[in-house]
Amino acid sequence: MELTTVRELYKNQDKYIGQTISVGGWVRSIRDSKSFGFIVLHDGTYFETLQIVYHDKMSNFAEISKLNVGAAIIIKGELVATPDAKQPFEIQAAQIEIEGASTAEYPLQKKRHTLEYLRTISHLRPRTNTFQAVFRVRSLIAYAIHQYFQDRDFVYVHTPLITGSDAEGAGEMFQVTTLDLKDVPKTKEGQIDFTQDFFNKPTNLTVSGQLNGETYAMAFRNIYTFGPTFRAENSNTTRHAAEFWMIEPEIAFADLNDDMMLAEGMLKYIINYVLEHAPEEMNFFNQFVDKGLIERLTHVASSDFGHVTYTEAIEILEKNNDNFEYKVSWGTDLQTEHERYLTEEVFKKPVFVTDYPKDIKAFYMKMNEDNKTVAAMDLLVPGIGEIIGGSQREDDFDKLVNRMKEMKLNEEDYGFYLDLRKYGSTRHAGFGLGFERCVMYLTGMSNIRDVIPFPRTVNNCDL
Amino acid sequence: MELTTVRELYKNQDKYIGQTISVGGWVRSIRDSKSFGFIVLHDGTYFETLQIVYHDKMSNFAEISKLNVGAAIIIKGELVATPDAKQPFEIQAAQIEIEGASTAEYPLQKKRHTLEYLRTISHLRPRTNTFQAVFRVRSLIAYAIHQYFQDRDFVYVHTPLITGSDAEGAGEMFQVTTLDLKDVPKTKEGQIDFTQDFFNKPTNLTVSGQLNGETYAMAFRNIYTFGPTFRAENSNTTRHAAEFWMIEPEIAFADLNDDMMLAEGMLKYIINYVLEHAPEEMNFFNQFVDKGLIERLTHVASSDFGHVTYTEAIEILEKNNDNFEYKVSWGTDLQTEHERYLTEEVFKKPVFVTDYPKDIKAFYMKMNEDNKTVAAMDLLVPGIGEIIGGSQREDDFDKLVNRMKEMKLNEEDYGFYLDLRKYGSTRHAGFGLGFERCVMYLTGMSNIRDVIPFPRTVNNCDL
């Protein structure tokens, strides 16, 4: 079918004004008087709508006037400039074909629906303004991330989803199995008989692709992952989902400074990309979801990010302990209130906090010379707190083995990982960006359920 | 660290010849004589290697001469043109720092290893020529696919991985659970007590994002998915993996012809992209993996794809039944031998087979007027057979319900899907491309285990 999109009409209106064209889309609203009527049409390709004018000269005028919100129609007519109206043009319909009717019970009427209500109709909510904006921006952010890394010749690596190991050593994981749950086979000793399971051993859904990613960085030098990760955490908050996407770049012959430059460059790239490619959507968020959003993002994109060590940060925060719910001292992990204070009040821009105490960080992070801190970094941004966490990796075989012993990790489970330190080890670093958190940050949406098409959370796995 | 990449040296050699630069990488081979030696260095950024010449004037000459294959080093020296050698330039090293040694037991020595052996060291195999080529091309294909759809303003939708439904109605699926497998809780009636499971109901890993994707096509008009899918199929073949990635575009206000044009355009786009962006890798495949690959791909990229109905195809194939292992007649599904005969012998180019009997296709495909066939299409390509399968979807509520009844599907499970036919239904279509099959097709690799970084197959879930 040769249909012109609404996006195309807005982008190249000079080409189409005065022309007869065909457009397909869905009725957002309709009002009629005796001899003519107006339809506000949305075709899904562009945030803005298109006004259709129809007349009683059309043979199916009565039928059209009775259309319900949500109906799908195809209009043929002339695109006419409307310099005095709020919309730049409209279609004077010569013919309207009804593709698919709707009903008076259509769950999306022309009124304000709450986000909570819309969550109950996740198959229909993308038809609303808010979710049109959210999910187009989500798509653009994903593409901007690919573009950023591919332009720099990074190799995109698909790390596995089903895994026999627990990368972080401590995740709450979903089990994956083909065993009959009603009658799980057991060995003579009463253990689960995993020889009958699909993979011949217990398997889980991954919590991170990092360790696998490192093996590829030691081959391609610069790689990134972008895929789903899972947490079976019983947290019913606005920031936790059981299934979410992560981006995990890993760079070899690189240290923590290179890592921070990569993260800073990426975040600025994404912001600029979205502001440029989705101005209508971003204006919508700025106006209706999070006033000040565009100013904040523009500021971030043009700031040189700050740098502070964890030890310095604690000194700063301790002076303000009276105002914190959780008091800080050296050795404690930072809470969102501390992170936001640092980035919003102290630095007034994004800030990297580096060199955390080893005891609050993962086993694979590179030990600093003080033997107390590790070469880790968290990027804190105004309005949200931590958005990126990364580190230089321990590339010394002996130090890594020692650290694993201290943390009671089983060396045998990490043979492949230790091999990377045995055969041509080199300094390398990486970070993780939670994709949904990034989408929330760029749209101002405050509940993770509203930035995932079909969110999975505790007790919720609809559609 | 300011290191120049080997890719950069090859792309802009004029800029670097005569300059002193630093390069980091891994030793592919090393040979020395009394007063000097040669190192072939690979830095992971480019398919070609870089020759390093070092001399006994260097204080660590003895140490360097003893380096094993696989060691990581950083070289500082002058890039010198070598017009008489087979490589265009080399580095005259002034200084070589050893980042990480290797050992004589390094599993990748300078000799030919079998693909079978390399599968046992999936964390090291990306360091070999073959897998450097495979996984860079895999990355480029992924990006080309995003680029193709994003340039056309398609919205990238992340459909869920964990699902409460079985999209195809018949997949063998992996169960996802947090129940204690050693002691699965039961209800009084002896059923599994899913109220104690994370999602409060049985859940599985998805076999397709299509049905979810359709809900977004009815909002954004043009969308695509690109994510992992799973099959717990007990098939130990060179073409089956338990975890693989799929691309599933879905287009609204579009019919089967639009769908085929989209698929044809996509495949040509990917081929051209890879030939342009990975000429070294593609030449390698053409020379060592699949002679004739480039000619075949170039031919496909410049052909107008053929079209034939299933019914016509059966007529053609029946004449050749004597030569087939499986004889065909109207109503039988096509096997790879039939598909390859059609595309390689009859059409000598890619061909779409359309309008299959309804009984061998899924419930959601649009019934043709003959009431016997559905608006389905499979794209067959030389050398492989089916690479893409798609269809126009049944958009008529009553017809879809009838078909579901015929196929004994439970209407209640598909309420959201039926809603799409109730509220503004419109003709729409889509297809699925198995990403790994696409990578195999473009590289000539013949085992799916060799195009997935960490493959998951029956009894195999390593790393």
PDB file of N, CA, C and O in Angstrom, chain B residues 142-201:
ATOM      1  N   ALA B 142      24.508  -7.335  13.166  1.00  0.00           N
ATOM      2  CA  ALA B 142      23.547  -6.834  14.158  1.00  0.00           C
ATOM      3  C   ALA B 142      23.328  -5.338  13.963  1.00  0.00           C
ATOM      4  O   ALA B 142      22.196  -4.845  13.961  1.00  0.00           O
ATOM      5  N   TYR B 143      24.424  -4.636  13.773  1.00  0.00           N
ATOM      6  CA  TYR B 143      24.304  -3.178  13.619  1.00  0.00           C
ATOM      7  C   TYR B 143      23.615  -2.817  12.306  1.00  0.00           C
ATOM      8  O   TYR B 143      22.793  -1.885  12.259  1.00  0.00           O
ATOM      9  N   ALA B 144      23.936  -3.535  11.254  1.00  0.00           N
ATOM     10  CA  ALA B 144      23.296  -3.269   9.957  1.00  0.00           C
ATOM     11  C   ALA B 144      21.784  -3.426  10.062  1.00  0.00           C
ATOM     12  O   ALA B 144      21.021  -2.656   9.473  1.00  0.00           O
ATOM     13  N   ILE B 145      21.356  -4.411  10.826  1.00  0.00           N
ATOM     14  CA  ILE B 145      19.917  -4.646  10.997  1.00  0.00           C
ATOM     15  C   ILE B 145      19.281  -3.462  11.739  1.00  0.00           C
ATOM     16  O   ILE B 145      18.242  -2.941  11.321  1.00  0.00           O
ATOM     17  N   HIS B 146      19.909  -3.033  12.816  1.00  0.00           N
ATOM     18  CA  HIS B 146      19.388  -1.853  13.511  1.00  0.00           C
ATOM     19  C   HIS B 146      19.337  -0.649  12.573  1.00  0.00           C
ATOM     20  O   HIS B 146      18.367   0.090  12.535  1.00  0.00           O
ATOM     21  N   GLN B 147      20.406  -0.464  11.834  1.00  0.00           N
ATOM     22  CA  GLN B 147      20.493   0.683  10.943  1.00  0.00           C
ATOM     23  C   GLN B 147      19.383   0.650   9.881  1.00  0.00           C
ATOM     24  O   GLN B 147      18.742   1.666   9.606  1.00  0.00           O
ATOM     25  N   TYR B 148      19.173  -0.519   9.314  1.00  0.00           N
ATOM     26  CA  TYR B 148      18.137  -0.663   8.286  1.00  0.00           C
ATOM     27  C   TYR B 148      16.775  -0.220   8.826  1.00  0.00           C
ATOM     28  O   TYR B 148      16.070   0.565   8.192  1.00  0.00           O
ATOM     29  N   PHE B 149      16.433  -0.710  10.002  1.00  0.00           N
ATOM     30  CA  PHE B 149      15.106  -0.389  10.530  1.00  0.00           C
ATOM     31  C   PHE B 149      15.031   1.033  11.090  1.00  0.00           C
ATOM     32  O   PHE B 149      14.037   1.725  10.923  1.00  0.00           O
ATOM     33  N   GLN B 150      16.084   1.468  11.754  1.00  0.00           N
ATOM     34  CA  GLN B 150      16.047   2.811  12.337  1.00  0.00           C
ATOM     35  C   GLN B 150      16.044   3.877  11.241  1.00  0.00           C
ATOM     36  O   GLN B 150      15.374   4.905  11.383  1.00  0.00           O
ATOM     37  N   ASP B 151      16.766   3.641  10.162  1.00  0.00           N
ATOM     38  CA  ASP B 151      16.744   4.606   9.054  1.00  0.00           C
ATOM     39  C   ASP B 151      15.346   4.748   8.482  1.00  0.00           C
ATOM     40  O   ASP B 151      15.018   5.752   7.856  1.00  0.00           O
ATOM     41  N   ARG B 152      14.529   3.716   8.663  1.00  0.00           N
ATOM     42  CA  ARG B 152      13.151   3.732   8.169  1.00  0.00           C
ATOM     43  C   ARG B 152      12.160   4.081   9.285  1.00  0.00           C
ATOM     44  O   ARG B 152      10.957   3.852   9.148  1.00  0.00           O
ATOM     45  N   ASP B 153      12.695   4.605  10.414  1.00  0.00           N
ATOM     46  CA  ASP B 153      11.866   5.068  11.539  1.00  0.00           C
ATOM     47  C   ASP B 153      11.071   3.970  12.226  1.00  0.00           C
ATOM     48  O   ASP B 153      10.028   4.249  12.830  1.00  0.00           O
ATOM     49  N   PHE B 154      11.509   2.740  12.110  1.00  0.00           N
ATOM     50  CA  PHE B 154      10.891   1.666  12.891  1.00  0.00           C
ATOM     51  C   PHE B 154      11.268   1.846  14.365  1.00  0.00           C
ATOM     52  O   PHE B 154      12.361   2.315  14.682  1.00  0.00           O
ATOM     53  N   VAL B 155      10.357   1.450  15.226  1.00  0.00           N
ATOM     54  CA  VAL B 155      10.621   1.498  16.667  1.00  0.00           C
ATOM     55  C   VAL B 155      11.106   0.124  17.128  1.00  0.00           C
ATOM     56  O   VAL B 155      10.465  -0.894  16.852  1.00  0.00           O
ATOM     57  N   TYR B 156      12.245   0.132  17.805  1.00  0.00           N
ATOM     58  CA  TYR B 156      12.828  -1.098  18.345  1.00  0.00           C
ATOM     59  C   TYR B 156      12.119  -1.431  19.652  1.00  0.00           C
ATOM     60  O   TYR B 156      12.141  -0.637  20.589  1.00  0.00           O
ATOM     61  N   VAL B 157      11.489  -2.581  19.713  1.00  0.00           N
ATOM     62  CA  VAL B 157      10.713  -2.973  20.895  1.00  0.00           C
ATOM     63  C   VAL B 157      11.383  -4.154  21.592  1.00  0.00           C
ATOM     64  O   VAL B 157      11.672  -5.170  20.950  1.00  0.00           O
ATOM     65  N   HIS B 158      11.622  -3.999  22.888  1.00  0.00           N
ATOM     66  CA  HIS B 158      12.131  -5.121  23.673  1.00  0.00           C
ATOM     67  C   HIS B 158      10.947  -5.930  24.188  1.00  0.00           C
ATOM     68  O   HIS B 158      10.342  -5.573  25.195  1.00  0.00           O
ATOM     69  N   THR B 159      10.637  -7.003  23.501  1.00  0.00           N
ATOM     70  CA  THR B 159       9.574  -7.891  23.974  1.00  0.00           C
ATOM     71  C   THR B 159      10.128  -8.756  25.100  1.00  0.00           C
ATOM     72  O   THR B 159      11.334  -8.965  25.191  1.00  0.00           O
ATOM     73  N   PRO B 160       9.251  -9.245  25.978  1.00  0.00           N
ATOM     74  CA  PRO B 160       9.755  -9.902  27.192  1.00  0.00           C
ATOM     75  C   PRO B 160      10.365 -11.279  26.934  1.00  0.00           C
ATOM     76  O   PRO B 160       9.984 -11.975  26.001  1.00  0.00           O
ATOM     77  N   LEU B 161      11.303 -11.643  27.794  1.00  0.00           N
ATOM     78  CA  LEU B 161      11.960 -12.948  27.713  1.00  0.00           C
ATOM     79  C   LEU B 161      11.212 -13.970  28.553  1.00  0.00           C
ATOM     80  O   LEU B 161      10.995 -15.098  28.134  1.00  0.00           O
ATOM     81  N   ILE B 162      10.862 -13.564  29.766  1.00  0.00           N
ATOM     82  CA  ILE B 162      10.083 -14.439  30.633  1.00  0.00           C
ATOM     83  C   ILE B 162       8.615 -14.219  30.300  1.00  0.00           C
ATOM     84  O   ILE B 162       8.155 -13.082  30.222  1.00  0.00           O
ATOM     85  N   THR B 163       7.909 -15.297  30.067  1.00  0.00           N
ATOM     86  CA  THR B 163       6.543 -15.149  29.588  1.00  0.00           C
ATOM     87  C   THR B 163       5.630 -16.191  30.215  1.00  0.00           C
ATOM     88  O   THR B 163       6.073 -17.273  30.575  1.00  0.00           O
ATOM     89  N   GLY B 164       4.367 -15.809  30.352  1.00  0.00           N
ATOM     90  CA  GLY B 164       3.379 -16.744  30.850  1.00  0.00           C
ATOM     91  C   GLY B 164       2.648 -17.457  29.733  1.00  0.00           C
ATOM     92  O   GLY B 164       1.780 -18.276  29.971  1.00  0.00           O
ATOM     93  N   SER B 165       3.011 -17.152  28.487  1.00  0.00           N
ATOM     94  CA  SER B 165       2.282 -17.771  27.372  1.00  0.00           C
ATOM     95  C   SER B 165       3.237 -18.400  26.373  1.00  0.00           C
ATOM     96  O   SER B 165       4.437 -18.164  26.388  1.00  0.00           O
ATOM     97  N   ASP B 166       2.694 -19.203  25.476  1.00  0.00           N
ATOM     98  CA  ASP B 166       3.472 -19.915  24.469  1.00  0.00           C
ATOM     99  C   ASP B 166       3.015 -19.401  23.109  1.00  0.00           C
ATOM    100  O   ASP B 166       1.993 -19.817  22.583  1.00  0.00           O
ATOM    101  N   ALA B 167       3.801 -18.462  22.553  1.00  0.00           N
ATOM    102  CA  ALA B 167       3.368 -17.712  21.372  1.00  0.00           C
ATOM    103  C   ALA B 167       2.983 -18.601  20.204  1.00  0.00           C
ATOM    104  O   ALA B 167       2.024 -18.352  19.503  1.00  0.00           O
ATOM    105  N   GLU B 168       3.737 -19.633  19.950  1.00  0.00           N
ATOM    106  CA  GLU B 168       3.478 -20.457  18.772  1.00  0.00           C
ATOM    107  C   GLU B 168       2.464 -21.551  19.097  1.00  0.00           C
ATOM    108  O   GLU B 168       2.048 -22.299  18.230  1.00  0.00           O
ATOM    109  N   GLY B 169       2.102 -21.678  20.348  1.00  0.00           N
ATOM    110  CA  GLY B 169       1.112 -22.667  20.731  1.00  0.00           C
ATOM    111  C   GLY B 169       1.679 -24.068  20.858  1.00  0.00           C
ATOM    112  O   GLY B 169       0.986 -24.994  21.243  1.00  0.00           O
ATOM    113  N   ALA B 170       2.966 -24.249  20.553  1.00  0.00           N
ATOM    114  CA  ALA B 170       3.469 -25.624  20.526  1.00  0.00           C
ATOM    115  C   ALA B 170       4.958 -25.745  20.795  1.00  0.00           C
ATOM    116  O   ALA B 170       5.538 -26.779  20.547  1.00  0.00           O
ATOM    117  N   GLY B 171       5.576 -24.703  21.322  1.00  0.00           N
ATOM    118  CA  GLY B 171       7.016 -24.763  21.532  1.00  0.00           C
ATOM    119  C   GLY B 171       7.405 -25.665  22.686  1.00  0.00           C
ATOM    120  O   GLY B 171       6.634 -25.870  23.617  1.00  0.00           O
ATOM    121  N   GLU B 172       8.626 -26.205  22.608  1.00  0.00           N
ATOM    122  CA  GLU B 172       9.169 -26.882  23.773  1.00  0.00           C
ATOM    123  C   GLU B 172       9.933 -25.825  24.545  1.00  0.00           C
ATOM    124  O   GLU B 172      10.886 -25.256  24.037  1.00  0.00           O
ATOM    125  N   MET B 173       9.493 -25.569  25.761  1.00  0.00           N
ATOM    126  CA  MET B 173       9.971 -24.383  26.459  1.00  0.00           C
ATOM    127  C   MET B 173      10.752 -24.701  27.730  1.00  0.00           C
ATOM    128  O   MET B 173      10.535 -25.727  28.357  1.00  0.00           O
ATOM    129  N   PHE B 174      11.614 -23.754  28.084  1.00  0.00           N
ATOM    130  CA  PHE B 174      12.304 -23.816  29.367  1.00  0.00           C
ATOM    131  C   PHE B 174      11.420 -23.174  30.429  1.00  0.00           C
ATOM    132  O   PHE B 174      10.898 -22.076  30.230  1.00  0.00           O
ATOM    133  N   GLN B 175      11.295 -23.854  31.553  1.00  0.00           N
ATOM    134  CA  GLN B 175      10.570 -23.266  32.672  1.00  0.00           C
ATOM    135  C   GLN B 175      11.490 -22.331  33.449  1.00  0.00           C
ATOM    136  O   GLN B 175      12.670 -22.594  33.587  1.00  0.00           O
ATOM    137  N   VAL B 176      10.902 -21.253  33.952  1.00  0.00           N
ATOM    138  CA  VAL B 176      11.627 -20.299  34.794  1.00  0.00           C
ATOM    139  C   VAL B 176      10.960 -20.308  36.158  1.00  0.00           C
ATOM    140  O   VAL B 176       9.744 -20.120  36.244  1.00  0.00           O
ATOM    141  N   THR B 177      11.734 -20.532  37.206  1.00  0.00           N
ATOM    142  CA  THR B 177      11.105 -20.648  38.523  1.00  0.00           C
ATOM    143  C   THR B 177      12.071 -20.284  39.635  1.00  0.00           C
ATOM    144  O   THR B 177      13.292 -20.383  39.462  1.00  0.00           O
ATOM    145  N   THR B 178      11.503 -19.827  40.751  1.00  0.00           N
ATOM    146  CA  THR B 178      12.319 -19.656  41.954  1.00  0.00           C
ATOM    147  C   THR B 178      11.914 -20.673  43.023  1.00  0.00           C
ATOM    148  O   THR B 178      12.369 -20.588  44.166  1.00  0.00           O
ATOM    149  N   LEU B 179      11.044 -21.618  42.656  1.00  0.00           N
ATOM    150  CA  LEU B 179      10.645 -22.650  43.624  1.00  0.00           C
ATOM    151  C   LEU B 179      11.853 -23.525  43.961  1.00  0.00           C
ATOM    152  O   LEU B 179      12.765 -23.684  43.158  1.00  0.00           O
ATOM    153  N   ASP B 180      11.852 -24.077  45.138  1.00  0.00           N
ATOM    154  CA  ASP B 180      12.921 -24.975  45.560  1.00  0.00           C
ATOM    155  C   ASP B 180      12.723 -26.318  44.846  1.00  0.00           C
ATOM    156  O   ASP B 180      11.779 -27.060  45.146  1.00  0.00           O
ATOM    157  N   LEU B 181      13.610 -26.634  43.911  1.00  0.00           N
ATOM    158  CA  LEU B 181      13.425 -27.839  43.104  1.00  0.00           C
ATOM    159  C   LEU B 181      13.545 -29.109  43.949  1.00  0.00           C
ATOM    160  O   LEU B 181      13.013 -30.157  43.582  1.00  0.00           O
ATOM    161  N   LYS B 182      14.257 -28.999  45.046  1.00  0.00           N
ATOM    162  CA  LYS B 182      14.431 -30.184  45.897  1.00  0.00           C
ATOM    163  C   LYS B 182      13.145 -30.526  46.628  1.00  0.00           C
ATOM    164  O   LYS B 182      12.927 -31.653  47.035  1.00  0.00           O
ATOM    165  N   ASP B 183      12.320 -29.501  46.779  1.00  0.00           N
ATOM    166  CA  ASP B 183      11.105 -29.717  47.563  1.00  0.00           C
ATOM    167  C   ASP B 183      10.038 -28.759  47.039  1.00  0.00           C
ATOM    168  O   ASP B 183       9.675 -27.781  47.700  1.00  0.00           O
ATOM    169  N   VAL B 184       9.537 -29.075  45.858  1.00  0.00           N
ATOM    170  CA  VAL B 184       8.571 -28.183  45.197  1.00  0.00           C
ATOM    171  C   VAL B 184       7.285 -28.124  46.022  1.00  0.00           C
ATOM    172  O   VAL B 184       6.698 -29.171  46.326  1.00  0.00           O
ATOM    173  N   PRO B 185       6.853 -26.917  46.410  1.00  0.00           N
ATOM    174  CA  PRO B 185       5.637 -26.816  47.235  1.00  0.00           C
ATOM    175  C   PRO B 185       4.398 -27.253  46.454  1.00  0.00           C
ATOM    176  O   PRO B 185       4.265 -26.944  45.267  1.00  0.00           O
ATOM    177  N   LYS B 186       3.516 -27.941  47.119  1.00  0.00           N
ATOM    178  CA  LYS B 186       2.297 -28.444  46.475  1.00  0.00           C
ATOM    179  C   LYS B 186       1.063 -27.909  47.191  1.00  0.00           C
ATOM    180  O   LYS B 186       1.097 -27.609  48.386  1.00  0.00           O
ATOM    181  N   THR B 187      -0.019 -27.832  46.425  1.00  0.00           N
ATOM    182  CA  THR B 187      -1.296 -27.460  47.031  1.00  0.00           C
ATOM    183  C   THR B 187      -1.916 -28.701  47.667  1.00  0.00           C
ATOM    184  O   THR B 187      -1.422 -29.813  47.487  1.00  0.00           O
ATOM    185  N   LYS B 188      -3.018 -28.472  48.375  1.00  0.00           N
ATOM    186  CA  LYS B 188      -3.712 -29.612  48.983  1.00  0.00           C
ATOM    187  C   LYS B 188      -4.094 -30.658  47.939  1.00  0.00           C
ATOM    188  O   LYS B 188      -4.098 -31.845  48.202  1.00  0.00           O
ATOM    189  N   GLU B 189      -4.392 -30.152  46.724  1.00  0.00           N
ATOM    190  CA  GLU B 189      -4.816 -31.071  45.665  1.00  0.00           C
ATOM    191  C   GLU B 189      -3.632 -31.771  45.006  1.00  0.00           C
ATOM    192  O   GLU B 189      -3.804 -32.525  44.042  1.00  0.00           O
ATOM    193  N   GLY B 190      -2.435 -31.479  45.475  1.00  0.00           N
ATOM    194  CA  GLY B 190      -1.261 -32.158  44.907  1.00  0.00           C
ATOM    195  C   GLY B 190      -0.697 -31.470  43.676  1.00  0.00           C
ATOM    196  O   GLY B 190       0.199 -31.994  43.013  1.00  0.00           O
ATOM    197  N   GLN B 191      -1.245 -30.279  43.346  1.00  0.00           N
ATOM    198  CA  GLN B 191      -0.698 -29.523  42.218  1.00  0.00           C
ATOM    199  C   GLN B 191       0.490 -28.672  42.695  1.00  0.00           C
ATOM    200  O   GLN B 191       0.628 -28.404  43.888  1.00  0.00           O
ATOM    201  N   ILE B 192       1.310 -28.244  41.740  1.00  0.00           N
ATOM    202  CA  ILE B 192       2.405 -27.346  42.102  1.00  0.00           C
ATOM    203  C   ILE B 192       1.818 -26.042  42.628  1.00  0.00           C
ATOM    204  O   ILE B 192       0.912 -25.479  42.020  1.00  0.00           O
ATOM    205  N   ASP B 193       2.336 -25.566  43.728  1.00  0.00           N
ATOM    206  CA  ASP B 193       1.800 -24.336  44.323  1.00  0.00           C
ATOM    207  C   ASP B 193       2.529 -23.112  43.761  1.00  0.00           C
ATOM    208  O   ASP B 193       3.490 -22.621  44.351  1.00  0.00           O
ATOM    209  N   PHE B 194       2.044 -22.659  42.610  1.00  0.00           N
ATOM    210  CA  PHE B 194       2.719 -21.527  41.949  1.00  0.00           C
ATOM    211  C   PHE B 194       2.509 -20.204  42.691  1.00  0.00           C
ATOM    212  O   PHE B 194       3.166 -19.214  42.367  1.00  0.00           O
ATOM    213  N   THR B 195       1.614 -20.167  43.657  1.00  0.00           N
ATOM    214  CA  THR B 195       1.469 -18.920  44.427  1.00  0.00           C
ATOM    215  C   THR B 195       2.767 -18.621  45.180  1.00  0.00           C
ATOM    216  O   THR B 195       3.006 -17.497  45.581  1.00  0.00           O
ATOM    217  N   GLN B 196       3.607 -19.649  45.345  1.00  0.00           N
ATOM    218  CA  GLN B 196       4.881 -19.412  46.021  1.00  0.00           C
ATOM    219  C   GLN B 196       6.009 -19.096  45.047  1.00  0.00           C
ATOM    220  O   GLN B 196       7.143 -18.865  45.446  1.00  0.00           O
ATOM    221  N   ASP B 197       5.692 -19.140  43.759  1.00  0.00           N
ATOM    222  CA  ASP B 197       6.725 -18.835  42.766  1.00  0.00           C
ATOM    223  C   ASP B 197       6.803 -17.312  42.553  1.00  0.00           C
ATOM    224  O   ASP B 197       5.863 -16.578  42.889  1.00  0.00           O
ATOM    225  N   PHE B 198       7.887 -16.861  41.991  1.00  0.00           N
ATOM    226  CA  PHE B 198       8.156 -15.426  41.877  1.00  0.00           C
ATOM    227  C   PHE B 198       7.015 -14.661  41.213  1.00  0.00           C
ATOM    228  O   PHE B 198       6.629 -13.585  41.644  1.00  0.00           O
ATOM    229  N   PHE B 199       6.514 -15.228  40.123  1.00  0.00           N
ATOM    230  CA  PHE B 199       5.481 -14.515  39.365  1.00  0.00           C
ATOM    231  C   PHE B 199       4.070 -14.966  39.702  1.00  0.00           C
ATOM    232  O   PHE B 199       3.120 -14.582  39.046  1.00  0.00           O
ATOM    233  N   ASN B 200       3.975 -15.866  40.682  1.00  0.00           N
ATOM    234  CA  ASN B 200       2.657 -16.279  41.125  1.00  0.00           C
ATOM    235  C   ASN B 200       1.952 -17.125  40.071  1.00  0.00           C
ATOM    236  O   ASN B 200       0.736 -17.287  40.097  1.00  0.00           O
ATOM    237  N   LYS B 201       2.707 -17.641  39.119  1.00  0.00           N
ATOM    238  CA  LYS B 201       2.146 -18.519  38.094  1.00  0.00           C
ATOM    239  C   LYS B 201       3.287 -19.179  37.334  1.00  0.00           C
ATOM    240  O   LYS B 201       4.443 -18.752  37.455  1.00  0.00           O
TER     241      LYS B 201
END
